Coordinates of N, CA and C in Angstrom, one line a residue:
X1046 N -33.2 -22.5 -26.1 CA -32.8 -23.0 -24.8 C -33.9 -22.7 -23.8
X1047 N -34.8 -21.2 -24.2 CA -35.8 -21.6 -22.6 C -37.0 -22.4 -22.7
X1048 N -37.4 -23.5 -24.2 CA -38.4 -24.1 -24.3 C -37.9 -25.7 -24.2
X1049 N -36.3 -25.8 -23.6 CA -35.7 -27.2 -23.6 C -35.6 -27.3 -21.8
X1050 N -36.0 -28.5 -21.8 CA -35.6 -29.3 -20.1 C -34.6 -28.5 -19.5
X1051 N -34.7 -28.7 -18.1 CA -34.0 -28.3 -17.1 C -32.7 -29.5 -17.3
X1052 N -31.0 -29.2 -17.4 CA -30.2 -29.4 -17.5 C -30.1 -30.1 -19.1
X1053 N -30.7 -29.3 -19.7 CA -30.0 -29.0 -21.0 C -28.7 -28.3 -21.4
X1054 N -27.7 -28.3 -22.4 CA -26.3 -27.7 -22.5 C -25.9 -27.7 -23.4
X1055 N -25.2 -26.4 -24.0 CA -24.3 -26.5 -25.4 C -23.6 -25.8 -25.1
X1056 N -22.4 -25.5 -26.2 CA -21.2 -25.3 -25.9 C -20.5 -25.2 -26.9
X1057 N -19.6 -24.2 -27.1 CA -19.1 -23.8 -28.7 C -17.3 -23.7 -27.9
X1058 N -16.6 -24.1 -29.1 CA -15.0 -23.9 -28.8 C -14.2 -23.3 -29.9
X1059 N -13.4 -22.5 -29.5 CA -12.5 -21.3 -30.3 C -11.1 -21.9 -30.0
X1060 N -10.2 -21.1 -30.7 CA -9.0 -21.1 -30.5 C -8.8 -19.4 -30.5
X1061 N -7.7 -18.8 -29.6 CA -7.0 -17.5 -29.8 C -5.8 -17.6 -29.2
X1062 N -4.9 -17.1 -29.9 CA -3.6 -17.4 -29.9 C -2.9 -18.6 -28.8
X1063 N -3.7 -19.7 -30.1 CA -2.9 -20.9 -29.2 C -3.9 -21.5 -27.9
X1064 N -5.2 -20.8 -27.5 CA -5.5 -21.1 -26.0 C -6.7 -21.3 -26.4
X1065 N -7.2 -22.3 -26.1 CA -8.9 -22.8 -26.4 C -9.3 -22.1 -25.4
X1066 N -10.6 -21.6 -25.8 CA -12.2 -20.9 -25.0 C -12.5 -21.7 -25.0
X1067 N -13.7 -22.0 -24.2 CA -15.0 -22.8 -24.2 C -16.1 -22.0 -23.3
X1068 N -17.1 -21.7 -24.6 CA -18.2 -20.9 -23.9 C -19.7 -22.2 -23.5
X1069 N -20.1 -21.9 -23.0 CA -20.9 -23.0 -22.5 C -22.5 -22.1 -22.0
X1070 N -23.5 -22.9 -22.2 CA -25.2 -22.1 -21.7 C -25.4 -23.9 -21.4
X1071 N -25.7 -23.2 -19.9 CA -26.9 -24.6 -19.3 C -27.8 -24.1 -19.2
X1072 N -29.1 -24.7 -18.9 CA -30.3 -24.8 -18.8 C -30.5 -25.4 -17.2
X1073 N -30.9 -24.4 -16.0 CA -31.2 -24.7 -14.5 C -32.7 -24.2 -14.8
X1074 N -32.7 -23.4 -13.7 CA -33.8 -22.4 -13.3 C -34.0 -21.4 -14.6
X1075 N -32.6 -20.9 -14.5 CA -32.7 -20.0 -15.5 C -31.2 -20.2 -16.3
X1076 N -30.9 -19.9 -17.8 CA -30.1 -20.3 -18.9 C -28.3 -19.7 -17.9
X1077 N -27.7 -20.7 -17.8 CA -26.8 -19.9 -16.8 C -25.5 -20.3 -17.7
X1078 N -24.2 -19.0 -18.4 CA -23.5 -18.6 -19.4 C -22.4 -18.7 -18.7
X1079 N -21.2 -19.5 -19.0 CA -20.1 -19.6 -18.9 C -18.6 -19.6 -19.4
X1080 N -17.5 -18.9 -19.6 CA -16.7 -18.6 -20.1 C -15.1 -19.3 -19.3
X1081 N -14.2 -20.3 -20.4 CA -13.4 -20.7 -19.6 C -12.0 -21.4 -20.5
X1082 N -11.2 -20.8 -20.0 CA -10.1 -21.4 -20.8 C -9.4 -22.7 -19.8
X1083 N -10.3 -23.3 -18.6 CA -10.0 -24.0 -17.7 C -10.5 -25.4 -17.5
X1084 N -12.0 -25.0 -17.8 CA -12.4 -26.7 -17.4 C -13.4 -26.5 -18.7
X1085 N -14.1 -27.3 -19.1 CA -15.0 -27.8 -20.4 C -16.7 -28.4 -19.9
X1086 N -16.9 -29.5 -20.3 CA -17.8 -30.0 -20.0 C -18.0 -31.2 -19.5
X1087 N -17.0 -32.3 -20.0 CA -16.9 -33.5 -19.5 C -16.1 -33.3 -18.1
X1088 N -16.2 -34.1 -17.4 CA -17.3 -35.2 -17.3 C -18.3 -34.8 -17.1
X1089 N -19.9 -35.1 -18.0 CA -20.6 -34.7 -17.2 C -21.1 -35.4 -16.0
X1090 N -21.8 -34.8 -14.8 CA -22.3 -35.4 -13.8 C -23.9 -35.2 -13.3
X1091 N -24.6 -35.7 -12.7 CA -26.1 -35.6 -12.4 C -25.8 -34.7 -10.6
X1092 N -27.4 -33.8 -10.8 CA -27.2 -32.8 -9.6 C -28.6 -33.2 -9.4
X1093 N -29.4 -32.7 -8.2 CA -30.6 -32.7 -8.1 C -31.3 -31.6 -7.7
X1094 N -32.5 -31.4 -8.9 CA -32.7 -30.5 -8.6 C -34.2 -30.7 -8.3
X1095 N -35.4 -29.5 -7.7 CA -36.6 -29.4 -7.6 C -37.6 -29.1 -8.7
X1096 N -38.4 -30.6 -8.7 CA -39.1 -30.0 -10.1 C -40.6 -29.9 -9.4
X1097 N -41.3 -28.6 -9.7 CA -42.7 -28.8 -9.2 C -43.1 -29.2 -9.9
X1098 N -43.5 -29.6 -11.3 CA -44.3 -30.3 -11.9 C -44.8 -31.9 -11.5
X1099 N -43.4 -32.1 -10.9 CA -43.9 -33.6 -10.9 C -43.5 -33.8 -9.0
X1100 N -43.4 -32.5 -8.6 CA -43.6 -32.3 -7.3 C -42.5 -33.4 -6.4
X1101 N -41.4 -33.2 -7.0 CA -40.1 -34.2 -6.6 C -38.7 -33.6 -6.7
X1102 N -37.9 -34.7 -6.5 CA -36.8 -34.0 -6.5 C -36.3 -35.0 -8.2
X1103 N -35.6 -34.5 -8.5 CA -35.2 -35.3 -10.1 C -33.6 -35.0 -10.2
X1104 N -33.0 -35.4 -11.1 CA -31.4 -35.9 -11.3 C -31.6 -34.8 -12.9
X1105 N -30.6 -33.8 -12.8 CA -30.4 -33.9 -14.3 C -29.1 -33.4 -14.3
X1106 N -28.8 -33.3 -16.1 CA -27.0 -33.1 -16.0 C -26.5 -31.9 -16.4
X1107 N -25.2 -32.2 -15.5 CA -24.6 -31.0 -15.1 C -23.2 -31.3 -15.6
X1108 N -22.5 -30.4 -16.7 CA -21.2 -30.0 -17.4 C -20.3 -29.9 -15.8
X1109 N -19.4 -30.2 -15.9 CA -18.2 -30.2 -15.3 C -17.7 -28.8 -14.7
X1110 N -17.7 -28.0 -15.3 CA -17.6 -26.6 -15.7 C -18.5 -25.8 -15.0
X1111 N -19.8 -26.1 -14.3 CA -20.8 -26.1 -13.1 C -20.0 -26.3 -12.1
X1112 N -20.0 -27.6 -11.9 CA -19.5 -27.9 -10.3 C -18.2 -27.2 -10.3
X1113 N -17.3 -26.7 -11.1 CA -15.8 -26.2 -10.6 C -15.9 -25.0 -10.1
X1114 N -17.2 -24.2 -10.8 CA -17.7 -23.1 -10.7 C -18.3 -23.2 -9.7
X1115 N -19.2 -23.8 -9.0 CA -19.7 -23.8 -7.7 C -18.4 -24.4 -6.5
X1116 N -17.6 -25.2 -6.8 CA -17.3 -25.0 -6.0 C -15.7 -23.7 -5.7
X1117 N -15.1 -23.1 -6.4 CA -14.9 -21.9 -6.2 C -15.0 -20.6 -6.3
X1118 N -16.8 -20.4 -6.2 CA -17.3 -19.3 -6.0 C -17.0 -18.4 -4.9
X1119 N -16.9 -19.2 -4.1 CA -16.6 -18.5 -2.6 C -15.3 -17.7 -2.9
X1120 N -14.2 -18.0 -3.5 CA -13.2 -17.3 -3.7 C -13.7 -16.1 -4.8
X1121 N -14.6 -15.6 -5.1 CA -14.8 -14.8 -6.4 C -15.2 -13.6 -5.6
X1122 N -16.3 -14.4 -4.4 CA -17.2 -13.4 -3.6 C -15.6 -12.9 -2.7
X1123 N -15.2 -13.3 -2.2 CA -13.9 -12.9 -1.5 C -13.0 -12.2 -2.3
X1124 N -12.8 -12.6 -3.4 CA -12.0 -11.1 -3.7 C -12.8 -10.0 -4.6
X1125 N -14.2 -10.1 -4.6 CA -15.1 -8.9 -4.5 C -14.9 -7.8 -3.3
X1126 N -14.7 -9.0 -2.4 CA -15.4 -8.3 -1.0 C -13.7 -7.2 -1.1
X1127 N -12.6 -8.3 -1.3 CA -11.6 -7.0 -0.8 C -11.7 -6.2 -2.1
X1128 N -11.7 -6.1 -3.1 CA -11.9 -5.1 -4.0 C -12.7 -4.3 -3.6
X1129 N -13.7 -4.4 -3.0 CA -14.3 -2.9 -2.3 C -14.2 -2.4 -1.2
X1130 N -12.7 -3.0 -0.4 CA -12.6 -2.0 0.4 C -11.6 -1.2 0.2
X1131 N -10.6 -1.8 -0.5 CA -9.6 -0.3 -1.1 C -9.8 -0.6 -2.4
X1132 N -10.2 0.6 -3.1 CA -10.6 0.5 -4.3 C -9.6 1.5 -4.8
X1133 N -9.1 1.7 -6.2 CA -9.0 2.5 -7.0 C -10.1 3.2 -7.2
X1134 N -10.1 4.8 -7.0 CA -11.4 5.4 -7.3 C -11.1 6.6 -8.4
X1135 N -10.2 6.4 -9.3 CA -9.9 7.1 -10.3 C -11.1 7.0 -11.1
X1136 N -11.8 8.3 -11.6 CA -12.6 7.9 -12.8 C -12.5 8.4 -14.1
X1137 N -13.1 7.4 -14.6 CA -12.7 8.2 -16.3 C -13.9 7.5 -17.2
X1138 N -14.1 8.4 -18.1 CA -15.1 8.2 -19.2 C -14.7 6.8 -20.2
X1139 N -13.7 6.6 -20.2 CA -13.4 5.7 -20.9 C -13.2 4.1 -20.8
X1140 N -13.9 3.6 -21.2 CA -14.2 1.8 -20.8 C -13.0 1.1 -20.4
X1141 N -11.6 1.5 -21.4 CA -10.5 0.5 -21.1 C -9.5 0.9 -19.7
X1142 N -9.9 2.4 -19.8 CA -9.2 2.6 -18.7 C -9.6 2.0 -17.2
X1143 N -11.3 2.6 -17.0 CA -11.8 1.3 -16.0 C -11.9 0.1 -16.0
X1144 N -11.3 -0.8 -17.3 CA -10.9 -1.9 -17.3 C -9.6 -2.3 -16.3
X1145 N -8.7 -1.1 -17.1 CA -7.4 -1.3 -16.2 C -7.6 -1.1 -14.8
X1146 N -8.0 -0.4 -14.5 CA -7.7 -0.1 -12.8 C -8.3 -1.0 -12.4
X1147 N -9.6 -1.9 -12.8 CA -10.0 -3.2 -12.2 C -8.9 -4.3 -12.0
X1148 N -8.4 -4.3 -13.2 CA -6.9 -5.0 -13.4 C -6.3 -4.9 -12.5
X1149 N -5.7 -3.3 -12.0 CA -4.5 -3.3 -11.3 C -5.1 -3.6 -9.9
X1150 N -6.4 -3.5 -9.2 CA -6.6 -3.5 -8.4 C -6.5 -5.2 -8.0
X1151 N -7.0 -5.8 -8.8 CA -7.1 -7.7 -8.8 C -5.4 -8.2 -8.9
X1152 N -4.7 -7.3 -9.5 CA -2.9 -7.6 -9.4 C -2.3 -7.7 -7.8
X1153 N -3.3 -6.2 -7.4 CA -2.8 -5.9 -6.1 C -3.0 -7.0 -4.9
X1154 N -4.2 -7.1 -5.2 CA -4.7 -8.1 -4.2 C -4.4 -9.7 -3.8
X1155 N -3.9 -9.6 -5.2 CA -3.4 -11.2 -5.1 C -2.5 -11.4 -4.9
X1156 N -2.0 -10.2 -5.2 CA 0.0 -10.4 -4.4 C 0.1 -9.9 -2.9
X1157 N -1.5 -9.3 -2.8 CA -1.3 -9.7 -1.0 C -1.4 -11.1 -0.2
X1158 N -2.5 -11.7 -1.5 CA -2.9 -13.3 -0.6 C -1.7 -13.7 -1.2
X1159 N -0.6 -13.7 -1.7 CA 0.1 -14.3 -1.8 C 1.5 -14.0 -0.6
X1160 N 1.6 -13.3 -0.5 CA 2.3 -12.5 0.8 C 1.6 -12.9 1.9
X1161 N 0.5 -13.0 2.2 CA 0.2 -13.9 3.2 C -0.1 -15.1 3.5
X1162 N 0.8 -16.0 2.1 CA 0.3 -17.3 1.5 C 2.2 -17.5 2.4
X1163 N 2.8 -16.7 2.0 CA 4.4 -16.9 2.1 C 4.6 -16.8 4.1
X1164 N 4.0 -15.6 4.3 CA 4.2 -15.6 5.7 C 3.7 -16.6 6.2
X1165 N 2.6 -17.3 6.5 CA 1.9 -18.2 7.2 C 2.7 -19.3 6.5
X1166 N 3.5 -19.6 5.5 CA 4.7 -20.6 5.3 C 5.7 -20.9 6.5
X1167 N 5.7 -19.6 6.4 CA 7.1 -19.2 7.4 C 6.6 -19.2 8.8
X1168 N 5.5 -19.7 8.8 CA 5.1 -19.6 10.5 C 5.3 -17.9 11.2
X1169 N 5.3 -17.3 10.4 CA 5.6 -15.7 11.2 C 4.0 -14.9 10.6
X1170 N 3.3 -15.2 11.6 CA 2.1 -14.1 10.8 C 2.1 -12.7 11.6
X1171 N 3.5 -12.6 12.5 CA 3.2 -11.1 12.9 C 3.6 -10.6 11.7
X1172 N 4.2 -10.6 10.8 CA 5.0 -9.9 9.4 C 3.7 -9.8 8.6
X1173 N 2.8 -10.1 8.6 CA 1.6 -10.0 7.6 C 0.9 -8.5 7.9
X1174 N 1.6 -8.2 6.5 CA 0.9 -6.7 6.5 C -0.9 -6.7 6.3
X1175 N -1.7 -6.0 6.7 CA -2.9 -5.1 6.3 C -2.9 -5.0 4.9
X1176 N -4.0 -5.1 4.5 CA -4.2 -4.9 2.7 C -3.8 -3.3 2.7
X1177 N -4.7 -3.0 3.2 CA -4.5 -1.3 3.6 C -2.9 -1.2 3.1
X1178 N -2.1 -1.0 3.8 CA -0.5 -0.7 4.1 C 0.2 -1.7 3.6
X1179 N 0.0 -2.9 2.6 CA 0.3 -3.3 1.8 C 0.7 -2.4 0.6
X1180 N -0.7 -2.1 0.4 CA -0.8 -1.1 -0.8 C 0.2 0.5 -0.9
X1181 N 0.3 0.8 0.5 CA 0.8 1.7 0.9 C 2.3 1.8 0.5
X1182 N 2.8 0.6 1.2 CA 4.2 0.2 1.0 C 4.4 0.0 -0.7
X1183 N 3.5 -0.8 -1.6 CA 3.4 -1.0 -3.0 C 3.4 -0.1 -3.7
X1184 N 2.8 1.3 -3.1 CA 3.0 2.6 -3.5 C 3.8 3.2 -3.8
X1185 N 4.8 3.6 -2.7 CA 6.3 3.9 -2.2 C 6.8 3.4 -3.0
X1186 N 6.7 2.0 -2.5 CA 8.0 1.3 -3.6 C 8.2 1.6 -5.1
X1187 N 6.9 2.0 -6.0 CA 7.2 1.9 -7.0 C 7.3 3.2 -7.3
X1188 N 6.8 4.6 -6.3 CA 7.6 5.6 -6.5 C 9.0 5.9 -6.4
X1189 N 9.4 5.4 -6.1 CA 11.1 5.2 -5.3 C 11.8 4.9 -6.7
X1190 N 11.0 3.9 -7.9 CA 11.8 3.1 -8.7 C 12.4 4.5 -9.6
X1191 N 13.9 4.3 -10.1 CA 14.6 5.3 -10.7 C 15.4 6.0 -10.2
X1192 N 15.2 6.0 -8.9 CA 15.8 7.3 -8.0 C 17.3 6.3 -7.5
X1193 N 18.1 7.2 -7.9 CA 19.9 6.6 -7.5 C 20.3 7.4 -6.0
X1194 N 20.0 6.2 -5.5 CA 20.2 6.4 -3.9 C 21.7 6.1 -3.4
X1195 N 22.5 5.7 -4.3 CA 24.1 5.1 -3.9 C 24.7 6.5 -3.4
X1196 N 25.3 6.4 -2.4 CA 26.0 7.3 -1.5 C 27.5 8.1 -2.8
X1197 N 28.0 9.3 -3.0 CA 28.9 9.3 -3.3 C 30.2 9.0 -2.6
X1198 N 31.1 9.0 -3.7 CA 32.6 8.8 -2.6 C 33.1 10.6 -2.7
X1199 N 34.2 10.0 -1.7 CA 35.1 11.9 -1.5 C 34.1 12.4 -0.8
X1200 N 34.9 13.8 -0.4 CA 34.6 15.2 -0.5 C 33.0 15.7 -0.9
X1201 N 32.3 16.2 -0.1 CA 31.3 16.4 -1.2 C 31.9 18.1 -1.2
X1202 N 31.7 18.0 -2.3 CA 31.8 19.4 -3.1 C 30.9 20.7 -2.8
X1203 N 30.9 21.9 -3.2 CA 30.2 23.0 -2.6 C 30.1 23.6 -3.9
X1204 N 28.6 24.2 -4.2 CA 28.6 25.1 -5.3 C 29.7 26.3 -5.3
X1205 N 29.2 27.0 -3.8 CA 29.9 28.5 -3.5 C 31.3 28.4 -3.2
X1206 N 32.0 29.0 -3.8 CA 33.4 29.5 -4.1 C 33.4 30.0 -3.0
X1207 N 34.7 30.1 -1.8 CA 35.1 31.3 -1.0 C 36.2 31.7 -1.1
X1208 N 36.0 33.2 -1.7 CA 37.5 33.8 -2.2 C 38.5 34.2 -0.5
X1209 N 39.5 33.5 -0.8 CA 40.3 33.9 0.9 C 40.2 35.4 0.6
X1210 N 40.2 35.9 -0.2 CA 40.8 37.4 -0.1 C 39.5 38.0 0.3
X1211 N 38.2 37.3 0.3 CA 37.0 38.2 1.0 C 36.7 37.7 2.4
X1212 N 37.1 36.7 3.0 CA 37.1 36.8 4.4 C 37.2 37.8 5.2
X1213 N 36.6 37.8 6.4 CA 36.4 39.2 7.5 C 37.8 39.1 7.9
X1214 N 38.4 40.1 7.9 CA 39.6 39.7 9.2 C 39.5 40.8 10.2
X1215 N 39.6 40.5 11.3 CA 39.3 40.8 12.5 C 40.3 42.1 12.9
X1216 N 39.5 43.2 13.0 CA 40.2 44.4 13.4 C 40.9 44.9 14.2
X1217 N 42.0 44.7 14.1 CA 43.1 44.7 15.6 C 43.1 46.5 16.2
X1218 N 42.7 47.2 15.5 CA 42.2 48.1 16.0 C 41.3 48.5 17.4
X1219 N 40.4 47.8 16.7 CA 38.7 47.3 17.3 C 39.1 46.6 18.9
X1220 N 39.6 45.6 18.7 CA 40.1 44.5 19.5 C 41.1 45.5 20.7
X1221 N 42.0 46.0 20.4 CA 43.2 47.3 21.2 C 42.2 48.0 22.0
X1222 N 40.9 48.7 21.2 CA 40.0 49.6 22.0 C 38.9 48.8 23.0
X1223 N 38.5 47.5 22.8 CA 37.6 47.1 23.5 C 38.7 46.8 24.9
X1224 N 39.8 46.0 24.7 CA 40.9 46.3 25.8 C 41.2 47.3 26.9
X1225 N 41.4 48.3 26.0 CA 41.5 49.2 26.8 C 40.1 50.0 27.2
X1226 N 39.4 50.3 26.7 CA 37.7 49.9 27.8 C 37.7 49.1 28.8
X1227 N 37.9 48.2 28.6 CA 37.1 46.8 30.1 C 38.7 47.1 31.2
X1228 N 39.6 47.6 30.6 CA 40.7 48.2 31.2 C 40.5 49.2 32.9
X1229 N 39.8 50.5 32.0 CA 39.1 51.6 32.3 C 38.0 51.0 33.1
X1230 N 37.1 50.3 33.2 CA 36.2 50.1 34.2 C 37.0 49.1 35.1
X1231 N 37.7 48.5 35.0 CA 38.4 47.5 36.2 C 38.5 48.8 36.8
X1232 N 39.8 49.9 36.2 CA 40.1 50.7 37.2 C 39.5 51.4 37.9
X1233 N 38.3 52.0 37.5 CA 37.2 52.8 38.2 C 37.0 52.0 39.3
X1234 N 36.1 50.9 38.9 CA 36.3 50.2 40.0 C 36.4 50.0 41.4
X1235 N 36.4 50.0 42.4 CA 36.9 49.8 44.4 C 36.6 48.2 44.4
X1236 N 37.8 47.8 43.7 CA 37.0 46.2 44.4 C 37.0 45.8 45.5
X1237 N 37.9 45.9 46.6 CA 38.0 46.2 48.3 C 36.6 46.4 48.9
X1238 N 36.2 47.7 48.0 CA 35.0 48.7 48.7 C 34.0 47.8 49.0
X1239 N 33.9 47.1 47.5 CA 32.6 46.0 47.0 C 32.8 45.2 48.1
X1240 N 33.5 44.1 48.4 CA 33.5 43.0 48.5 C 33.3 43.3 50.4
X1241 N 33.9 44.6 51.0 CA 33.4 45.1 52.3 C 32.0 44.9 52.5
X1242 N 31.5 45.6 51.5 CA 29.9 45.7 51.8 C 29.4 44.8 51.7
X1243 N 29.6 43.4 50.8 CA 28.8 42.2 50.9 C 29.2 41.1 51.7
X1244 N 30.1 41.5 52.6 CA 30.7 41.0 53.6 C 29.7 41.4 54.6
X1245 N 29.4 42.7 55.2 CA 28.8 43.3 56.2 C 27.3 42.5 56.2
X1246 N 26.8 42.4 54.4 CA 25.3 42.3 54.1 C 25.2 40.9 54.7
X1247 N 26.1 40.2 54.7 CA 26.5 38.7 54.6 C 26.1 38.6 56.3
X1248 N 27.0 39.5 56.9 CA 26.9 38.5 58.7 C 25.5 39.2 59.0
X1249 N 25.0 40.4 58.2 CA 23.5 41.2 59.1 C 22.5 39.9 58.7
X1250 N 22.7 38.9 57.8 CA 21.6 37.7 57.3 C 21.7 36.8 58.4
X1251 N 23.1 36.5 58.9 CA 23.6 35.5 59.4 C 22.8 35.9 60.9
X1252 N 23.1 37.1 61.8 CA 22.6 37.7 62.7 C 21.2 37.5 62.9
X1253 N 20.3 37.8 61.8 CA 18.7 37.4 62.2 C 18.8 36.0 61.7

């Protein structure tokens, strides 16, 4: 392929379980490799490209499978871009497992644009969560799963037993003596006396 023309092409097809691949190599600038269980080759179509040799512009052809690819690249670079701003940053030595988290992280994301595919349906884009607090809430939620939150019925019950027979009961003793105390100071007491003297204190304020 790098000693063949500019928009040269081949293309090999598999079967795995039931779903055709189609791997494809064109010939641009440089040999550009494509993987797709979506689009193929036909139709092919003509692109233009710049040839210095013959210091012009020239037509050559271009697999189908090009242009689908060019034209939704921009969505690839876009969900790059939000994949690195909240990322899964778990690491591990192991290839499949940072497979997975790439996985879960591309799960996540797309059931945000899809959540914000539904709200902007509904004309309500104040409801449109933050990728951020998306994930936050996606979090939660799936900690939460398992947990039996249904209210019981009745009584709720008490581990600790209270035996009636160990209750305080109040010492009528105790009670007879504090009585007769607050008894004993009333009587001591002059309440007349008192109430003379803050009488007196009362008009000597009034006077100045």
């Amino acid at each position: 392929m790098l000693k063949k023309p500019r928009g040269t092409y081949d293309h090999c097809v598999t079967n795995i379980r039931n779903t055709d691949i189609v791997a494809i190599t064109w010939k641009d600038t440089k040999n550009v490799n494509l993987l797709s269980t979506f689009a193929a080759i036909e139709p092919v179509t003509k692109v233009s490209r710049y040839d210095r040799k013959m210091n012009k512009r020239v037509e050559v052809d271009c697999p189908h499978i090009i242009k689908v690819y060019n034209t939704h690249m921009g969505g690839v670079d876009l969900l790059d871009g939000l994949l690195g701003r909240h990322k899964i940053k778990m690491r591990s030595r192991k290839w499949y497992m940072r497979l997975f988290y790439h996985l879960l992280d591309v799960t996540i994301v797309n059931s945000w644009l899809l959540h914000k595919r539904i709200q902007n349906q509904k004309l309500d884009n104040n409801n449109v969560l933050p990728l951020m607090e998306f994930r936050e809430q996606l979090a939660i939620t799936l900690c939460k799963l398992g947990e039996n939150n249904t209210p019981k019925r009745g009584r709720p019950s008490t581990d600790i037993e209270i035996d009636p027979k160990a209750r305080v009961q109040p010492n009528r003793l105790d009670s007879l003596m504090l009585l007769s105390i607050e008894k004993d100071i009333l009587d001591t007491v002059d309440i007349s006396k008192i109430a003379t003297q803050w009488f007196s204190i009362k008009q000597r304020r009034i006077q100045f």
